[in-house]
Amino acid sequence: MRKIDIFDTTLRDGEQSAGINLNTQEKLEIARQLEKYGVSIIEAGFPASSPGDFEAVKQIAGTVKNSIVTGLARSVKSDIETSWEALKGGVQPHLHTFIATSPIHMQYKLNKTPEQVIEIAVESVKLARKYFPLVQWSAEDATRSDRDFLVRIMNEVIKAGATTINIPDTVGYASPIEYGSLFRYLSENVRGIEKVKLSAHCHDDLGLATANTLAAIENGATQIEGTINGIGERAGNVALEEIAVALHIRCDYYQSESGIVLKETKRTSQLVSKLTGVVIQPNKAIVGKNAFAHESGIHQDGMLKNPETYEIITPDLIGDVATELVLGKHSGRHAFFDRAKQMGFQLSDEKLNAAFVAFKKLADRKKEITEEDLFVLLTDQQVQTSEAEVYELESVQVQYGTSNIPTATVQAKTPSGEVEVVSSTGAGSVEAIFNTLEKLVNGKVHIIDYRVSSVSKGRDALGEAVINLSFNDVISTGRNASQDVLEASAKAYLNAINRQIVKAHYQEQREAVAQ
Ligand code: KIV
Ligand code: ZN
């Protein structure tokens, strides 16, 4: 069996997708879960891109012990040095630096000749190696680059000290046969390639990311990069869970193993979906909610006779256990804390107590508390962090009738500590709430995207709202799960606004320290 290292870039390439904005605490939670999931490398962010990214990468590098933590840097001295400051506390400091190598990128984006690009790449790798024992170098847009130019530049960056060479299909342009043959060609022609790791990085613009990544593995890749649930810019990156399960189920063919703890798949996928607000399509391979559902009579008949007729992957393999009734209205604090521990949550006493209060409130209104409900309650506590004063919804009331004008009234605590009561109307209940909240926050709010879904099954299931909005031209995403979708919608709206307030607060604090 060949070992294929899994490089996760959910927090960097994934976080670059439109509408995703994770705070440091949420990124830390995802990183901890990725470590449990067994990924070899976590790309925690792009430290030079913003103080927030720097802080998150630094905290992740200082926390995660069983996966290597890396960060992205352009081929720029200040990016590499800033990344060192963020990553030096890691167990094995690793840097990921890149430059574009395709004619179109070199000419129009970089405005550099191929010779200049080689020189910049070599200088940046040499500088990076002064700090980092592990340096990955990527040829951005490799699949639209000249092969012999790739050979030349790779010869030089390996000589300069790169320890991994990454060949990204940046715009998702390659076909599996082409991408595989590029790996073969570079393996056979680049000097010293056998001493470094060879990595694949595929985007999904043509829906070929999984096929391309597997083709790279067949043709010499020893590392593959991707994201959980395939999130990422445009059509996203390859979904890591698809590769990990493919290598497991078809180990007879690929003769490779990833080191991924497959039982953590579902949990990892749910956490990323919840915190990013990116919903998983129902028919998504491996983690979609219908991935193991058999509808047609012929399939059901086959399944009853022998599950192997139609089921090549069992839900159990990926930790998709049936949701049982875990706790109820009469469950005590002790049982609740035990269950939280069993589910893998490590919360302070204060947060556990707060989660317990939320659980009791929910149990009063909802008969059966499922594992999904607990997951939402506990995750909410885990990622809650704020020393900044924010908006707090105290109550929301909506009057709706088929022949009335919907009217909402909101009572909320404002960041200045006052309690305000505001009212407004709208064409529907949700619009009335949003109009009221816009009055409350006293700024220009534009709703970019808004979705509600149910957390679990049944008519009393929690409703989850995700809202992507711009507030005075700054974009953020908020989410909330509550028993009523209108309450969840109001809270998700304020959550999106609060994220901006918290971000600005930390920014001010940083600036004050810097002065
Ligand atoms: O897609 C890409 O080319 C990238 C690089 C920065 C590796 O994400
Ligand atoms: Zn990418």
CSV table of N, CA and C in Angstrom, one decimal, residues 38-109:
chain,number,residue,atom,x,y,z
A,38,GLY,N,-7.7,12.9,10.9
A,38,GLY,CA,-6.4,12.3,10.5
A,38,GLY,C,-5.8,12.9,9.2
A,39,VAL,N,-6.1,14.1,8.9
A,39,VAL,CA,-5.4,14.7,7.7
A,39,VAL,C,-4.0,14.9,8.1
A,40,SER,N,-3.1,14.8,7.1
A,40,SER,CA,-1.6,15.0,7.3
A,40,SER,C,-1.3,16.4,7.5
A,41,ILE,N,-1.9,17.3,6.7
A,41,ILE,CA,-1.5,18.7,6.7
A,41,ILE,C,-2.8,19.5,6.7
A,42,ILE,N,-2.8,20.6,7.5
A,42,ILE,CA,-3.9,21.5,7.5
A,42,ILE,C,-3.4,22.9,7.0
A,43,GLU,N,-4.0,23.4,5.9
A,43,GLU,CA,-3.6,24.7,5.5
A,43,GLU,C,-4.6,25.6,6.2
A,44,ALA,N,-4.1,26.4,7.2
A,44,ALA,CA,-5.0,27.1,8.2
A,44,ALA,C,-5.4,28.4,7.7
A,45,GLY,N,-4.7,28.9,6.6
A,45,GLY,CA,-5.1,30.3,6.1
A,45,GLY,C,-4.0,30.9,5.3
A,46,PHE,N,-4.1,32.2,5.2
A,46,PHE,CA,-3.2,33.0,4.4
A,46,PHE,C,-2.7,34.1,5.3
A,47,PRO,N,-1.7,33.9,6.1
A,47,PRO,CA,-1.4,34.8,7.2
A,47,PRO,C,-1.2,36.2,6.8
A,48,ALA,N,-0.6,36.5,5.6
A,48,ALA,CA,-0.4,37.9,5.3
A,48,ALA,C,-1.6,38.6,4.8
A,49,SER,N,-2.7,37.9,4.6
A,49,SER,CA,-3.8,38.5,3.9
A,49,SER,C,-4.6,39.4,4.8
A,50,SER,N,-4.6,39.1,6.1
A,50,SER,CA,-5.4,40.0,7.1
A,50,SER,C,-4.9,39.6,8.5
A,51,PRO,N,-5.0,40.6,9.4
A,51,PRO,CA,-4.7,40.3,10.8
A,51,PRO,C,-5.5,39.1,11.4
A,52,GLY,N,-6.8,39.0,11.0
A,52,GLY,CA,-7.7,38.0,11.4
A,52,GLY,C,-7.1,36.6,11.0
A,53,ASP,N,-6.7,36.5,9.7
A,53,ASP,CA,-6.1,35.3,9.2
A,53,ASP,C,-4.9,34.9,10.0
A,54,PHE,N,-4.0,35.9,10.2
A,54,PHE,CA,-2.8,35.7,10.9
A,54,PHE,C,-3.0,35.1,12.3
A,55,GLU,N,-4.0,35.7,13.0
A,55,GLU,CA,-4.3,35.3,14.3
A,55,GLU,C,-4.8,33.8,14.3
A,56,ALA,N,-5.7,33.5,13.4
A,56,ALA,CA,-6.3,32.2,13.3
A,56,ALA,C,-5.2,31.2,13.0
A,57,VAL,N,-4.3,31.5,12.1
A,57,VAL,CA,-3.2,30.5,11.7
A,57,VAL,C,-2.3,30.3,12.9
A,58,LYS,N,-2.0,31.4,13.6
A,58,LYS,CA,-1.1,31.3,14.8
A,58,LYS,C,-1.7,30.4,15.8
A,59,GLN,N,-3.0,30.6,16.1
A,59,GLN,CA,-3.6,29.8,17.2
A,59,GLN,C,-3.7,28.3,16.7
A,60,ILE,N,-4.0,28.1,15.5
A,60,ILE,CA,-4.1,26.7,15.0
A,60,ILE,C,-2.8,26.0,15.1
A,61,ALA,N,-1.7,26.7,14.7
A,61,ALA,CA,-0.4,26.2,14.7
A,61,ALA,C,0.0,25.8,16.1
A,62,GLY,N,-0.4,26.6,17.1
A,62,GLY,CA,-0.1,26.4,18.5
A,62,GLY,C,-0.9,25.3,19.1
A,63,THR,N,-2.0,25.0,18.5
A,63,THR,CA,-3.0,24.0,19.1
A,63,THR,C,-2.8,22.6,18.6
A,64,VAL,N,-2.8,22.5,17.2
A,64,VAL,CA,-2.8,21.2,16.6
A,64,VAL,C,-1.4,20.5,16.7
A,65,LYS,N,-1.5,19.3,17.2
A,65,LYS,CA,-0.2,18.5,17.4
A,65,LYS,C,0.0,17.4,16.4
A,66,ASN,N,-1.1,16.8,16.0
A,66,ASN,CA,-0.9,15.5,15.2
A,66,ASN,C,-1.0,15.7,13.7
A,67,SER,N,-1.2,16.9,13.2
A,67,SER,CA,-1.2,17.2,11.8
A,67,SER,C,-0.2,18.4,11.6
A,68,ILE,N,0.4,18.4,10.5
A,68,ILE,CA,1.3,19.6,10.2
A,68,ILE,C,0.4,20.8,9.9
A,69,VAL,N,0.8,22.0,10.3
A,69,VAL,CA,0.0,23.1,10.0
A,69,VAL,C,0.7,24.0,9.0
A,70,THR,N,0.1,24.4,8.0
A,70,THR,CA,0.8,25.3,7.0
A,70,THR,C,0.0,26.6,6.7
A,71,GLY,N,0.6,27.5,6.0
A,71,GLY,CA,-0.1,28.7,5.6
A,71,GLY,C,0.4,29.1,4.2
A,72,LEU,N,-0.5,29.8,3.5
A,72,LEU,CA,-0.1,30.2,2.1
A,72,LEU,C,0.6,31.5,2.1
A,73,ALA,N,1.6,31.6,1.2
A,73,ALA,CA,2.3,32.9,1.0
A,73,ALA,C,2.6,33.1,-0.4
A,74,ARG,N,2.4,34.4,-0.9
A,74,ARG,CA,2.8,34.7,-2.3
A,74,ARG,C,4.3,34.7,-2.3
A,75,SER,N,4.9,34.8,-3.5
A,75,SER,CA,6.4,34.8,-3.6
A,75,SER,C,6.9,36.2,-3.2
A,76,VAL,N,6.6,36.6,-2.0
A,76,VAL,CA,6.9,38.0,-1.6
A,76,VAL,C,7.6,37.8,-0.2
A,77,LYS,N,8.7,38.6,0.0
A,77,LYS,CA,9.4,38.5,1.2
A,77,LYS,C,8.5,38.7,2.5
A,78,SER,N,7.7,39.8,2.4
A,78,SER,CA,6.9,40.1,3.6
A,78,SER,C,5.9,39.0,3.9
A,79,ASP,N,5.3,38.4,2.8
A,79,ASP,CA,4.4,37.3,3.1
A,79,ASP,C,5.1,36.1,3.8
A,80,ILE,N,6.3,35.8,3.3
A,80,ILE,CA,7.0,34.6,3.9
A,80,ILE,C,7.4,34.9,5.3
A,81,GLU,N,7.8,36.1,5.6
A,81,GLU,CA,8.2,36.5,7.0
A,81,GLU,C,7.0,36.5,7.9
A,82,THR,N,5.9,37.1,7.4
A,82,THR,CA,4.7,37.1,8.2
A,82,THR,C,4.2,35.7,8.5
A,83,SER,N,4.3,34.8,7.5
A,83,SER,CA,3.9,33.5,7.7
A,83,SER,C,4.7,32.8,8.8
A,84,TRP,N,6.0,33.1,8.8
A,84,TRP,CA,6.9,32.5,9.8
A,84,TRP,C,6.4,32.9,11.2
A,85,GLU,N,6.1,34.1,11.3
A,85,GLU,CA,5.6,34.6,12.7
A,85,GLU,C,4.4,33.8,13.1
A,86,ALA,N,3.5,33.5,12.1
A,86,ALA,CA,2.3,32.8,12.4
A,86,ALA,C,2.5,31.4,12.7
A,87,LEU,N,3.4,30.8,12.0
A,87,LEU,CA,3.6,29.3,11.9
A,87,LEU,C,4.7,28.7,12.8
A,88,LYS,N,5.5,29.6,13.3
A,88,LYS,CA,6.7,29.0,13.9
A,88,LYS,C,6.4,28.2,15.2
A,89,GLY,N,5.3,28.4,15.8
A,89,GLY,CA,4.9,27.6,17.0
A,89,GLY,C,4.4,26.2,16.7
A,90,GLY,N,4.3,25.9,15.4
A,90,GLY,CA,3.8,24.6,15.0
A,90,GLY,C,4.8,23.5,15.3
A,91,VAL,N,4.3,22.2,15.3
A,91,VAL,CA,5.2,21.1,15.6
A,91,VAL,C,6.2,21.0,14.5
A,92,GLN,N,5.8,21.1,13.2
A,92,GLN,CA,6.7,21.0,12.1
A,92,GLN,C,6.4,22.2,11.2
A,93,PRO,N,7.0,23.3,11.4
A,93,PRO,CA,6.6,24.5,10.6
A,93,PRO,C,6.7,24.2,9.0
A,94,HIS,N,5.7,24.5,8.4
A,94,HIS,CA,5.5,24.2,6.9
A,94,HIS,C,5.0,25.5,6.2
A,95,LEU,N,5.6,25.8,5.1
A,95,LEU,CA,5.1,26.9,4.3
A,95,LEU,C,4.6,26.5,2.9
A,96,HIS,N,3.6,27.1,2.4
A,96,HIS,CA,3.1,26.8,1.1
A,96,HIS,C,3.2,28.1,0.3
A,97,THR,N,4.2,28.2,-0.6
A,97,THR,CA,4.3,29.3,-1.5
A,97,THR,C,4.1,29.0,-2.9
A,98,PHE,N,3.7,30.0,-3.7
A,98,PHE,CA,3.3,29.7,-5.1
A,98,PHE,C,3.6,30.9,-6.0
A,99,ILE,N,3.6,30.6,-7.3
A,99,ILE,CA,3.6,31.6,-8.3
A,99,ILE,C,3.0,31.0,-9.6
A,100,ALA,N,2.4,31.9,-10.4
A,100,ALA,CA,1.7,31.4,-11.6
A,100,ALA,C,2.8,31.1,-12.7
A,101,THR,N,2.5,30.0,-13.4
A,101,THR,CA,3.4,29.6,-14.5
A,101,THR,C,2.8,29.5,-15.9
A,102,SER,N,1.5,29.8,-16.0
A,102,SER,CA,0.9,29.7,-17.3
A,102,SER,C,1.2,31.0,-18.1
A,103,PRO,N,1.3,30.9,-19.4
A,103,PRO,CA,1.6,32.2,-20.2
A,103,PRO,C,0.6,33.3,-19.9
A,104,ILE,N,-0.7,32.9,-19.8
A,104,ILE,CA,-1.7,34.0,-19.6
A,104,ILE,C,-1.6,34.6,-18.2
A,105,HIS,N,-1.2,33.8,-17.2
A,105,HIS,CA,-1.0,34.4,-15.8
A,105,HIS,C,0.3,35.3,-15.8
A,106,MET,N,1.3,34.7,-16.4
A,106,MET,CA,2.6,35.4,-16.3
A,106,MET,C,2.5,36.7,-17.1
A,107,GLN,N,1.8,36.7,-18.2
A,107,GLN,CA,1.8,38.0,-19.0
A,107,GLN,C,0.8,39.0,-18.4
A,108,TYR,N,-0.4,38.5,-18.1
A,108,TYR,CA,-1.4,39.5,-17.7
A,108,TYR,C,-1.5,39.8,-16.2
A,109,LYS,N,-1.3,38.7,-15.5
A,109,LYS,CA,-1.5,38.9,-14.0
A,109,LYS,C,-0.2,39.4,-13.4
